[in-house]
Amino acid sequence: MSAAYVPDQIEQPRMPVAPRHVLPPLAFDGHCHVFGPYDRFPLRHASTYAAPDAPAPRHLRMLDTLGAQRGVLIQPAPYGTDAAALLDALAQGAGRLRGVAVAEPDISDAALAALYEGGVRALRFVEARDPAGRLFPGAVGFGQLPALAPRLKAHGLHAQLWAPCDVYRDHLPALARLDLPLVIDHLGSLVPARGPGDEIFQLMHGLLAEGRIWMKLTVCRVGQAPDYADARFLHDAFVAANPDQLLWGSDWPFVRMGERSPAADALVDLAWDWLGDDTLRAKVWVENPARLYGF
């Protein structure tokens, strides 16, 4: 086990108010993180961002305020492969939550089975690097996924991917041939200013249309606040390409965003308006995540 780090400064996350619109029954917030309490669950790597005060009970209150009866928790990089805080939060969710953990290829089959039993349904792979070319502390890179893919499939797990958009050019075509569900975080980290002719957008759009990837509609990491209008064409193109493999997430508690953190309720209302009709809202908020995460 790596060293333990208790943050010197802890950031209070922005909490939502009730959205203007009422989410459909059994709706998901498909992308959140829990941190702490740090006396029980210290970080395993020094964080590159301000550590939020976001323990499991606060996350559940956030979901309740949004009207989301279900949620998906993503292992944050500062916890590395130590899933204790994640598994504790899933247990506190009492069946309403699923998790995405992080693991190296040497993880045992028994450990993978224990993650599944605890509510984990995927492993996350991150290909984001610092200026020296090093992966973020606690991350497991895309290059480790092929070795793990057959075992993930055997254990009922899928893969979640996050990287700067250009990184996908060199990795995604091969990863999409692994016969494993792949969830792409945060609208593929695409750059709206590049427009619909961007080759990375075209790659992702094609793979989504073919059913070879899933896309997470997390606009706050791509578009410009407050209305994210520059990202609307990406959202709408993915909706048209394959509405059956789309997910929605707020990204609470908005790490690295500080005072720029959006209100999760405003993100719900924006998605409500953009999705446009109840059939599509039910797919993205209820049916698709229920199918992928095994509810």
PDB file of C-alpha atoms in Angstrom:
ATOM      1  CA  MET A   1       0.000   0.000   0.000  1.00  0.00           C
ATOM      2  CA  SER A   2       1.286   3.449  -0.892  1.00  0.00           C
ATOM      3  CA  ALA A   3       1.715   6.243   1.637  1.00  0.00           C
ATOM      4  CA  ALA A   4      -1.220   8.019   3.247  1.00  0.00           C
ATOM      5  CA  TYR A   5      -1.855  11.729   2.713  1.00  0.00           C
ATOM      6  CA  VAL A   6      -4.265  13.803   4.788  1.00  0.00           C
ATOM      7  CA  PRO A   7      -4.802  17.106   2.908  1.00  0.00           C
ATOM      8  CA  ASP A   8      -3.679  20.297   4.637  1.00  0.00           C
ATOM      9  CA  GLN A   9      -6.505  22.252   3.008  1.00  0.00           C
ATOM     10  CA  ILE A  10      -9.941  20.862   2.232  1.00  0.00           C
ATOM     11  CA  GLU A  11     -12.308  22.548  -0.223  1.00  0.00           C
ATOM     12  CA  GLN A  12     -16.041  22.728   0.401  1.00  0.00           C
ATOM     13  CA  PRO A  13     -17.884  21.520  -2.706  1.00  0.00           C
ATOM     14  CA  ARG A  14     -20.731  23.473  -4.244  1.00  0.00           C
ATOM     15  CA  MET A  15     -24.038  21.878  -3.266  1.00  0.00           C
ATOM     16  CA  PRO A  16     -27.078  22.105  -5.536  1.00  0.00           C
ATOM     17  CA  VAL A  17     -30.612  23.256  -4.947  1.00  0.00           C
ATOM     18  CA  ALA A  18     -33.607  21.438  -6.409  1.00  0.00           C
ATOM     19  CA  PRO A  19     -33.686  21.631 -10.229  1.00  0.00           C
ATOM     20  CA  ARG A  20     -36.593  23.303 -11.975  1.00  0.00           C
ATOM     21  CA  HIS A  21     -37.434  19.979 -13.629  1.00  0.00           C
ATOM     22  CA  VAL A  22     -38.259  16.714 -11.858  1.00  0.00           C
ATOM     23  CA  LEU A  23     -36.038  13.858 -13.000  1.00  0.00           C
ATOM     24  CA  PRO A  24     -37.758  10.643 -14.088  1.00  0.00           C
ATOM     25  CA  PRO A  25     -38.022   7.860 -11.501  1.00  0.00           C
ATOM     26  CA  LEU A  26     -34.777   5.901 -10.964  1.00  0.00           C
ATOM     27  CA  ALA A  27     -32.697   8.574 -12.706  1.00  0.00           C
ATOM     28  CA  PHE A  28     -28.898   8.372 -12.433  1.00  0.00           C
ATOM     29  CA  ASP A  29     -26.183  10.895 -11.870  1.00  0.00           C
ATOM     30  CA  GLY A  30     -23.581   8.819 -13.664  1.00  0.00           C
ATOM     31  CA  HIS A  31     -20.383  10.658 -12.737  1.00  0.00           C
ATOM     32  CA  CYS A  32     -19.491  11.734  -9.199  1.00  0.00           C
ATOM     33  CA  HIS A  33     -16.598  11.253  -6.783  1.00  0.00           C
ATOM     34  CA  VAL A  34     -16.391  10.771  -3.034  1.00  0.00           C
ATOM     35  CA  PHE A  35     -13.462  11.890  -0.882  1.00  0.00           C
ATOM     36  CA  GLY A  36     -12.943  11.237   2.811  1.00  0.00           C
ATOM     37  CA  PRO A  37     -13.590  11.522   5.618  1.00  0.00           C
ATOM     38  CA  TYR A  38      -9.824  11.820   5.569  1.00  0.00           C
ATOM     39  CA  ASP A  39      -9.266  10.466   9.058  1.00  0.00           C
ATOM     40  CA  ARG A  40     -10.728   7.175   7.826  1.00  0.00           C
ATOM     41  CA  PHE A  41      -9.792   7.321   4.152  1.00  0.00           C
ATOM     42  CA  PRO A  42      -6.590   9.319   3.603  1.00  0.00           C
ATOM     43  CA  LEU A  43      -5.404   9.840   0.044  1.00  0.00           C
ATOM     44  CA  ARG A  44      -2.801   7.438  -1.321  1.00  0.00           C
ATOM     45  CA  HIS A  45      -1.116   9.987  -3.581  1.00  0.00           C
ATOM     46  CA  ALA A  46      -0.530  13.692  -3.090  1.00  0.00           C
ATOM     47  CA  SER A  47      -3.367  15.400  -4.928  1.00  0.00           C
ATOM     48  CA  THR A  48      -2.700  17.739  -7.853  1.00  0.00           C
ATOM     49  CA  TYR A  49      -5.886  19.663  -6.966  1.00  0.00           C
ATOM     50  CA  ALA A  50      -7.593  20.974  -3.837  1.00  0.00           C
ATOM     51  CA  ALA A  51      -9.070  18.015  -1.969  1.00  0.00           C
ATOM     52  CA  PRO A  52     -12.846  18.324  -1.583  1.00  0.00           C
ATOM     53  CA  ASP A  53     -14.823  17.598   1.549  1.00  0.00           C
ATOM     54  CA  ALA A  54     -17.088  15.116  -0.234  1.00  0.00           C
ATOM     55  CA  PRO A  55     -17.774  12.042   1.911  1.00  0.00           C
ATOM     56  CA  ALA A  56     -20.507   9.551   1.107  1.00  0.00           C
ATOM     57  CA  PRO A  57     -23.327  11.161   3.149  1.00  0.00           C
ATOM     58  CA  ARG A  58     -22.792  14.500   1.392  1.00  0.00           C
ATOM     59  CA  HIS A  59     -22.878  12.798  -1.992  1.00  0.00           C
ATOM     60  CA  LEU A  60     -26.165  11.093  -1.098  1.00  0.00           C
ATOM     61  CA  ARG A  61     -27.635  14.434  -0.012  1.00  0.00           C
ATOM     62  CA  MET A  62     -26.546  15.894  -3.327  1.00  0.00           C
ATOM     63  CA  LEU A  63     -28.321  13.102  -5.223  1.00  0.00           C
ATOM     64  CA  ASP A  64     -31.444  13.551  -3.103  1.00  0.00           C
ATOM     65  CA  THR A  65     -31.494  17.276  -3.831  1.00  0.00           C
ATOM     66  CA  LEU A  66     -31.246  16.626  -7.575  1.00  0.00           C
ATOM     67  CA  GLY A  67     -33.965  13.981  -7.362  1.00  0.00           C
ATOM     68  CA  ALA A  68     -31.584  11.279  -8.624  1.00  0.00           C
ATOM     69  CA  GLN A  69     -32.392   7.947  -7.023  1.00  0.00           C
ATOM     70  CA  ARG A  70     -29.277   6.242  -8.389  1.00  0.00           C
ATOM     71  CA  GLY A  71     -25.663   7.199  -8.970  1.00  0.00           C
ATOM     72  CA  VAL A  72     -22.258   6.080 -10.185  1.00  0.00           C
ATOM     73  CA  LEU A  73     -19.118   6.875  -8.212  1.00  0.00           C
ATOM     74  CA  ILE A  74     -15.782   7.122  -9.995  1.00  0.00           C
ATOM     75  CA  GLN A  75     -12.531   6.401  -8.168  1.00  0.00           C
ATOM     76  CA  PRO A  76     -10.510   9.649  -8.029  1.00  0.00           C
ATOM     77  CA  ALA A  77      -6.829   9.412  -8.957  1.00  0.00           C
ATOM     78  CA  PRO A  78      -5.467  10.505  -5.527  1.00  0.00           C
ATOM     79  CA  TYR A  79      -6.858   7.275  -4.066  1.00  0.00           C
ATOM     80  CA  GLY A  80      -5.013   5.208  -6.666  1.00  0.00           C
ATOM     81  CA  THR A  81      -5.951   1.539  -6.469  1.00  0.00           C
ATOM     82  CA  ASP A  82      -7.139   1.782  -2.848  1.00  0.00           C
ATOM     83  CA  ALA A  83     -10.890   1.284  -3.204  1.00  0.00           C
ATOM     84  CA  ALA A  84     -11.736   1.477   0.520  1.00  0.00           C
ATOM     85  CA  ALA A  85     -13.485   4.865   0.388  1.00  0.00           C
ATOM     86  CA  LEU A  86     -15.323   3.910  -2.798  1.00  0.00           C
ATOM     87  CA  LEU A  87     -16.544   0.576  -1.423  1.00  0.00           C
ATOM     88  CA  ASP A  88     -17.620   2.198   1.841  1.00  0.00           C
ATOM     89  CA  ALA A  89     -19.636   4.779  -0.074  1.00  0.00           C
ATOM     90  CA  LEU A  90     -21.251   2.094  -2.222  1.00  0.00           C
ATOM     91  CA  ALA A  91     -22.253   0.245   0.948  1.00  0.00           C
ATOM     92  CA  GLN A  92     -23.746   3.432   2.395  1.00  0.00           C
ATOM     93  CA  GLY A  93     -25.764   3.774  -0.799  1.00  0.00           C
ATOM     94  CA  ALA A  94     -27.648   0.616   0.193  1.00  0.00           C
ATOM     95  CA  GLY A  95     -28.119  -0.592  -3.366  1.00  0.00           C
ATOM     96  CA  ARG A  96     -28.678   2.743  -5.131  1.00  0.00           C
ATOM     97  CA  LEU A  97     -25.051   3.213  -6.262  1.00  0.00           C
ATOM     98  CA  ARG A  98     -22.531   1.560  -8.570  1.00  0.00           C
ATOM     99  CA  GLY A  99     -18.797   2.194  -8.726  1.00  0.00           C
ATOM    100  CA  VAL A 100     -15.879   2.513 -11.130  1.00  0.00           C
ATOM    101  CA  ALA A 101     -12.574   1.487  -9.528  1.00  0.00           C
ATOM    102  CA  VAL A 102      -8.907   1.551 -10.573  1.00  0.00           C
ATOM    103  CA  ALA A 103      -6.645  -1.499 -10.712  1.00  0.00           C
ATOM    104  CA  GLU A 104      -3.338  -2.625 -12.156  1.00  0.00           C
ATOM    105  CA  PRO A 105      -3.122  -5.723 -14.388  1.00  0.00           C
ATOM    106  CA  ASP A 106      -1.676  -7.777 -11.524  1.00  0.00           C
ATOM    107  CA  ILE A 107      -4.938  -7.581  -9.539  1.00  0.00           C
ATOM    108  CA  SER A 108      -6.102 -11.061  -8.541  1.00  0.00           C
ATOM    109  CA  ASP A 109      -9.324 -12.657  -9.713  1.00  0.00           C
ATOM    110  CA  ALA A 110     -10.444 -12.775  -6.089  1.00  0.00           C
ATOM    111  CA  ALA A 111      -9.941  -9.005  -5.798  1.00  0.00           C
ATOM    112  CA  LEU A 112     -11.882  -8.378  -9.018  1.00  0.00           C
ATOM    113  CA  ALA A 113     -14.705 -10.559  -7.706  1.00  0.00           C
ATOM    114  CA  ALA A 114     -14.686  -8.619  -4.423  1.00  0.00           C
ATOM    115  CA  LEU A 115     -14.956  -5.320  -6.297  1.00  0.00           C
ATOM    116  CA  TYR A 116     -17.948  -6.633  -8.229  1.00  0.00           C
ATOM    117  CA  GLU A 117     -19.568  -7.916  -5.061  1.00  0.00           C
ATOM    118  CA  GLY A 118     -19.093  -4.471  -3.518  1.00  0.00           C
ATOM    119  CA  GLY A 119     -20.948  -2.760  -6.369  1.00  0.00           C
ATOM    120  CA  VAL A 120     -18.127  -1.950  -8.799  1.00  0.00           C
ATOM    121  CA  ARG A 121     -18.996  -2.437 -12.459  1.00  0.00           C
ATOM    122  CA  ALA A 122     -16.002  -0.966 -14.272  1.00  0.00           C
ATOM    123  CA  LEU A 123     -12.360   0.009 -14.050  1.00  0.00           C
ATOM    124  CA  ARG A 124     -11.173   3.456 -15.086  1.00  0.00           C
ATOM    125  CA  PHE A 125      -8.152   4.072 -17.304  1.00  0.00           C
ATOM    126  CA  VAL A 126      -6.672   7.559 -17.605  1.00  0.00           C
ATOM    127  CA  GLU A 127      -4.155   8.661 -20.210  1.00  0.00           C
ATOM    128  CA  ALA A 128      -3.469  12.194 -18.976  1.00  0.00           C
ATOM    129  CA  ARG A 129       0.128  13.165 -18.371  1.00  0.00           C
ATOM    130  CA  ASP A 130       2.112  16.009 -16.846  1.00  0.00           C
ATOM    131  CA  PRO A 131       4.575  18.110 -18.887  1.00  0.00           C
ATOM    132  CA  ALA A 132       7.293  15.542 -18.175  1.00  0.00           C
ATOM    133  CA  GLY A 133       5.167  12.804 -19.738  1.00  0.00           C
ATOM    134  CA  ARG A 134       4.280  11.063 -16.486  1.00  0.00           C
ATOM    135  CA  LEU A 135       0.788   9.770 -15.798  1.00  0.00           C
ATOM    136  CA  PHE A 136      -1.115  11.569 -13.078  1.00  0.00           C
ATOM    137  CA  PRO A 137      -0.301   9.967  -9.712  1.00  0.00           C
ATOM    138  CA  GLY A 138      -2.706   7.119  -9.030  1.00  0.00           C
ATOM    139  CA  ALA A 139      -3.783   6.673 -12.664  1.00  0.00           C
ATOM    140  CA  VAL A 140      -3.597   3.476 -14.697  1.00  0.00           C
ATOM    141  CA  GLY A 141      -2.970   4.189 -18.371  1.00  0.00           C
ATOM    142  CA  PHE A 142      -4.695   2.992 -21.522  1.00  0.00           C
ATOM    143  CA  GLY A 143      -1.807   0.655 -22.251  1.00  0.00           C
ATOM    144  CA  GLN A 144      -2.812  -1.556 -19.332  1.00  0.00           C
ATOM    145  CA  LEU A 145      -6.345  -2.194 -20.578  1.00  0.00           C
ATOM    146  CA  PRO A 146      -5.674  -4.864 -23.252  1.00  0.00           C
ATOM    147  CA  ALA A 147      -4.086  -7.194 -20.696  1.00  0.00           C
ATOM    148  CA  LEU A 148      -7.027  -6.720 -18.334  1.00  0.00           C
ATOM    149  CA  ALA A 149      -9.842  -6.798 -20.874  1.00  0.00           C
ATOM    150  CA  PRO A 150     -10.531 -10.579 -20.940  1.00  0.00           C
ATOM    151  CA  ARG A 151     -10.624 -10.707 -17.153  1.00  0.00           C
ATOM    152  CA  LEU A 152     -12.863  -7.655 -16.918  1.00  0.00           C
ATOM    153  CA  LYS A 153     -15.300  -9.311 -19.287  1.00  0.00           C
ATOM    154  CA  ALA A 154     -15.199 -12.549 -17.283  1.00  0.00           C
ATOM    155  CA  HIS A 155     -16.033 -10.637 -14.101  1.00  0.00           C
ATOM    156  CA  GLY A 156     -18.870  -8.583 -15.596  1.00  0.00           C
ATOM    157  CA  LEU A 157     -16.863  -5.356 -15.661  1.00  0.00           C
ATOM    158  CA  HIS A 158     -16.407  -2.768 -18.399  1.00  0.00           C
ATOM    159  CA  ALA A 159     -13.852   0.011 -18.948  1.00  0.00           C
ATOM    160  CA  GLN A 160     -14.118   3.771 -18.563  1.00  0.00           C
ATOM    161  CA  LEU A 161     -11.652   6.032 -20.388  1.00  0.00           C
ATOM    162  CA  TRP A 162     -10.531   9.596 -19.828  1.00  0.00           C
ATOM    163  CA  ALA A 163      -7.840  11.500 -21.725  1.00  0.00           C
ATOM    164  CA  PRO A 164      -7.245  14.734 -23.614  1.00  0.00           C
ATOM    165  CA  CYS A 165      -9.075  14.366 -26.905  1.00  0.00           C
ATOM    166  CA  ASP A 166      -6.039  13.984 -29.180  1.00  0.00           C
ATOM    167  CA  VAL A 167      -4.783  11.012 -27.178  1.00  0.00           C
ATOM    168  CA  TYR A 168      -7.749   8.962 -28.370  1.00  0.00           C
ATOM    169  CA  ARG A 169      -6.485   9.108 -31.958  1.00  0.00           C
ATOM    170  CA  ASP A 170      -3.695   6.670 -31.181  1.00  0.00           C
ATOM    171  CA  HIS A 171      -5.578   4.406 -28.770  1.00  0.00           C
ATOM    172  CA  LEU A 172      -9.301   4.286 -29.390  1.00  0.00           C
ATOM    173  CA  PRO A 173      -9.465   2.306 -32.665  1.00  0.00           C
ATOM    174  CA  ALA A 174      -7.569  -0.596 -31.085  1.00  0.00           C
ATOM    175  CA  LEU A 175      -9.355  -0.399 -27.732  1.00  0.00           C
ATOM    176  CA  ALA A 176     -12.718  -0.453 -29.493  1.00  0.00           C
ATOM    177  CA  ARG A 177     -11.821  -3.898 -30.883  1.00  0.00           C
ATOM    178  CA  LEU A 178     -11.479  -5.447 -27.410  1.00  0.00           C
ATOM    179  CA  ASP A 179     -15.084  -6.712 -27.291  1.00  0.00           C
ATOM    180  CA  LEU A 180     -15.643  -4.830 -24.045  1.00  0.00           C
ATOM    181  CA  PRO A 181     -17.992  -1.927 -23.332  1.00  0.00           C
ATOM    182  CA  LEU A 182     -15.981   1.323 -23.311  1.00  0.00           C
ATOM    183  CA  VAL A 183     -17.379   4.456 -21.681  1.00  0.00           C
ATOM    184  CA  ILE A 184     -15.783   7.709 -22.849  1.00  0.00           C
ATOM    185  CA  ASP A 185     -15.784  10.398 -20.172  1.00  0.00           C
ATOM    186  CA  HIS A 186     -16.796  14.016 -20.560  1.00  0.00           C
ATOM    187  CA  LEU A 187     -17.884  14.246 -24.211  1.00  0.00           C
ATOM    188  CA  GLY A 188     -14.506  12.837 -25.198  1.00  0.00           C
ATOM    189  CA  SER A 189     -12.747  15.958 -23.872  1.00  0.00           C
ATOM    190  CA  LEU A 190     -13.413  17.397 -27.323  1.00  0.00           C
ATOM    191  CA  VAL A 191     -12.653  21.004 -28.242  1.00  0.00           C
ATOM    192  CA  PRO A 192     -15.837  22.629 -29.571  1.00  0.00           C
ATOM    193  CA  ALA A 193     -13.902  25.341 -31.398  1.00  0.00           C
ATOM    194  CA  ARG A 194     -12.555  22.700 -33.795  1.00  0.00           C
ATOM    195  CA  GLY A 195     -16.065  22.211 -35.142  1.00  0.00           C
ATOM    196  CA  PRO A 196     -17.752  19.110 -36.547  1.00  0.00           C
ATOM    197  CA  GLY A 197     -14.894  18.479 -38.971  1.00  0.00           C
ATOM    198  CA  ASP A 198     -12.505  17.585 -36.136  1.00  0.00           C
ATOM    199  CA  GLU A 199     -11.063  14.125 -36.834  1.00  0.00           C
ATOM    200  CA  ILE A 200     -11.310  13.060 -33.178  1.00  0.00           C
ATOM    201  CA  PHE A 201     -14.970  14.009 -33.076  1.00  0.00           C
ATOM    202  CA  GLN A 202     -15.532  12.110 -36.303  1.00  0.00           C
ATOM    203  CA  LEU A 203     -13.755   9.056 -34.866  1.00  0.00           C
ATOM    204  CA  MET A 204     -15.865   9.047 -31.711  1.00  0.00           C
ATOM    205  CA  HIS A 205     -19.070   9.795 -33.576  1.00  0.00           C
ATOM    206  CA  GLY A 206     -18.479   6.841 -35.886  1.00  0.00           C
ATOM    207  CA  LEU A 207     -17.628   4.415 -33.089  1.00  0.00           C
ATOM    208  CA  LEU A 208     -20.674   5.499 -31.106  1.00  0.00           C
ATOM    209  CA  ALA A 209     -22.928   5.065 -34.144  1.00  0.00           C
ATOM    210  CA  GLU A 210     -21.527   1.536 -34.569  1.00  0.00           C
ATOM    211  CA  GLY A 211     -22.246   0.734 -30.917  1.00  0.00           C
ATOM    212  CA  ARG A 212     -18.555   0.247 -30.095  1.00  0.00           C
ATOM    213  CA  ILE A 213     -18.330   2.951 -27.405  1.00  0.00           C
ATOM    214  CA  TRP A 214     -20.596   4.682 -24.880  1.00  0.00           C
ATOM    215  CA  MET A 215     -20.467   8.457 -24.423  1.00  0.00           C
ATOM    216  CA  LYS A 216     -20.922  10.400 -21.200  1.00  0.00           C
ATOM    217  CA  LEU A 217     -22.656  13.752 -21.692  1.00  0.00           C
ATOM    218  CA  THR A 218     -20.654  15.757 -19.133  1.00  0.00           C
ATOM    219  CA  VAL A 219     -20.796  19.228 -20.624  1.00  0.00           C
ATOM    220  CA  CYS A 220     -19.092  21.197 -17.834  1.00  0.00           C
ATOM    221  CA  ARG A 221     -15.655  19.821 -18.798  1.00  0.00           C
ATOM    222  CA  VAL A 222     -15.975  20.812 -22.449  1.00  0.00           C
ATOM    223  CA  GLY A 223     -18.297  23.758 -23.033  1.00  0.00           C
ATOM    224  CA  GLN A 224     -18.145  27.344 -21.878  1.00  0.00           C
ATOM    225  CA  ALA A 225     -20.280  28.242 -18.863  1.00  0.00           C
ATOM    226  CA  PRO A 226     -22.916  29.237 -18.140  1.00  0.00           C
ATOM    227  CA  ASP A 227     -24.978  27.978 -21.097  1.00  0.00           C
ATOM    228  CA  TYR A 228     -22.378  25.683 -22.764  1.00  0.00           C
ATOM    229  CA  ALA A 229     -23.817  26.666 -26.136  1.00  0.00           C
ATOM    230  CA  ASP A 230     -20.516  25.984 -27.895  1.00  0.00           C
ATOM    231  CA  ALA A 231     -20.785  22.292 -26.952  1.00  0.00           C
ATOM    232  CA  ARG A 232     -24.401  21.869 -28.048  1.00  0.00           C
ATOM    233  CA  PHE A 233     -23.510  20.511 -31.487  1.00  0.00           C
ATOM    234  CA  LEU A 234     -21.369  17.763 -29.917  1.00  0.00           C
ATOM    235  CA  HIS A 235     -24.175  16.743 -27.576  1.00  0.00           C
ATOM    236  CA  ASP A 236     -26.795  16.724 -30.339  1.00  0.00           C
ATOM    237  CA  ALA A 237     -24.594  14.807 -32.780  1.00  0.00           C
ATOM    238  CA  PHE A 238     -23.951  12.065 -30.232  1.00  0.00           C
ATOM    239  CA  VAL A 239     -27.656  11.901 -29.383  1.00  0.00           C
ATOM    240  CA  ALA A 240     -28.468  11.436 -33.061  1.00  0.00           C
ATOM    241  CA  ALA A 241     -25.712   8.854 -33.531  1.00  0.00           C
ATOM    242  CA  ASN A 242     -26.828   6.399 -30.839  1.00  0.00           C
ATOM    243  CA  PRO A 243     -29.224   7.428 -28.071  1.00  0.00           C
ATOM    244  CA  ASP A 244     -29.042   3.917 -26.571  1.00  0.00           C
ATOM    245  CA  GLN A 245     -25.406   4.292 -25.492  1.00  0.00           C
ATOM    246  CA  LEU A 246     -25.428   7.697 -23.857  1.00  0.00           C
ATOM    247  CA  LEU A 247     -25.072   8.485 -20.139  1.00  0.00           C
ATOM    248  CA  TRP A 248     -25.385  11.692 -18.123  1.00  0.00           C
ATOM    249  CA  GLY A 249     -23.266  12.842 -15.198  1.00  0.00           C
ATOM    250  CA  SER A 250     -22.803  16.045 -13.241  1.00  0.00           C
ATOM    251  CA  ASP A 251     -19.120  15.483 -12.303  1.00  0.00           C
ATOM    252  CA  TRP A 252     -19.787  16.638  -8.716  1.00  0.00           C
ATOM    253  CA  PRO A 253     -17.785  17.757  -6.664  1.00  0.00           C
ATOM    254  CA  PHE A 254     -16.114  19.414  -9.686  1.00  0.00           C
ATOM    255  CA  VAL A 255     -12.457  18.902  -8.825  1.00  0.00           C
ATOM    256  CA  ARG A 256      -9.994  21.419 -10.262  1.00  0.00           C
ATOM    257  CA  MET A 257     -12.839  23.881 -10.921  1.00  0.00           C
ATOM    258  CA  GLY A 258     -12.900  25.825  -7.622  1.00  0.00           C
ATOM    259  CA  GLU A 259     -14.984  28.972  -7.908  1.00  0.00           C
ATOM    260  CA  ARG A 260     -15.859  28.028 -11.489  1.00  0.00           C
ATOM    261  CA  SER A 261     -17.781  24.973 -10.264  1.00  0.00           C
ATOM    262  CA  PRO A 262     -21.238  24.840 -11.829  1.00  0.00           C
ATOM    263  CA  ALA A 263     -24.451  24.162  -9.963  1.00  0.00           C
ATOM    264  CA  ALA A 264     -25.438  20.530 -10.520  1.00  0.00           C
ATOM    265  CA  ASP A 265     -29.102  21.539 -10.585  1.00  0.00           C
ATOM    266  CA  ALA A 266     -28.401  23.916 -13.476  1.00  0.00           C
ATOM    267  CA  LEU A 267     -26.708  21.049 -15.330  1.00  0.00           C
ATOM    268  CA  VAL A 268     -29.825  18.905 -14.819  1.00  0.00           C
ATOM    269  CA  ASP A 269     -32.035  21.647 -16.201  1.00  0.00           C
ATOM    270  CA  LEU A 270     -29.721  22.190 -19.161  1.00  0.00           C
ATOM    271  CA  ALA A 271     -29.732  18.465 -20.000  1.00  0.00           C
ATOM    272  CA  TRP A 272     -33.513  18.398 -19.656  1.00  0.00           C
ATOM    273  CA  ASP A 273     -33.842  21.148 -22.233  1.00  0.00           C
ATOM    274  CA  TRP A 274     -31.236  19.720 -24.608  1.00  0.00           C
ATOM    275  CA  LEU A 275     -32.596  16.169 -24.523  1.00  0.00           C
ATOM    276  CA  GLY A 276     -35.952  17.622 -25.480  1.00  0.00           C
ATOM    277  CA  ASP A 277     -38.457  14.804 -24.929  1.00  0.00           C
ATOM    278  CA  ASP A 278     -39.386  12.305 -22.260  1.00  0.00           C
ATOM    279  CA  THR A 279     -38.432   9.240 -24.304  1.00  0.00           C
ATOM    280  CA  LEU A 280     -34.853  10.436 -24.702  1.00  0.00           C
ATOM    281  CA  ARG A 281     -34.677  11.632 -21.097  1.00  0.00           C
ATOM    282  CA  ALA A 282     -35.718   8.168 -19.917  1.00  0.00           C
ATOM    283  CA  LYS A 283     -33.026   6.534 -22.069  1.00  0.00           C
ATOM    284  CA  VAL A 284     -30.169   8.739 -20.911  1.00  0.00           C
ATOM    285  CA  TRP A 285     -31.103   9.127 -17.245  1.00  0.00           C
ATOM    286  CA  VAL A 286     -32.686   5.742 -16.515  1.00  0.00           C
ATOM    287  CA  GLU A 287     -32.633   2.946 -19.076  1.00  0.00           C
ATOM    288  CA  ASN A 288     -29.100   3.163 -20.465  1.00  0.00           C
ATOM    289  CA  PRO A 289     -27.283   3.377 -17.115  1.00  0.00           C
ATOM    290  CA  ALA A 290     -29.534   0.703 -15.585  1.00  0.00           C
ATOM    291  CA  ARG A 291     -28.549  -1.669 -18.399  1.00  0.00           C
ATOM    292  CA  LEU A 292     -24.842  -0.851 -18.309  1.00  0.00           C
ATOM    293  CA  TYR A 293     -24.421  -0.865 -14.536  1.00  0.00           C
ATOM    294  CA  GLY A 294     -26.566  -3.902 -13.893  1.00  0.00           C
ATOM    295  CA  PHE A 295     -29.717  -2.687 -12.161  1.00  0.00           C
TER     296      PHE A 295
END
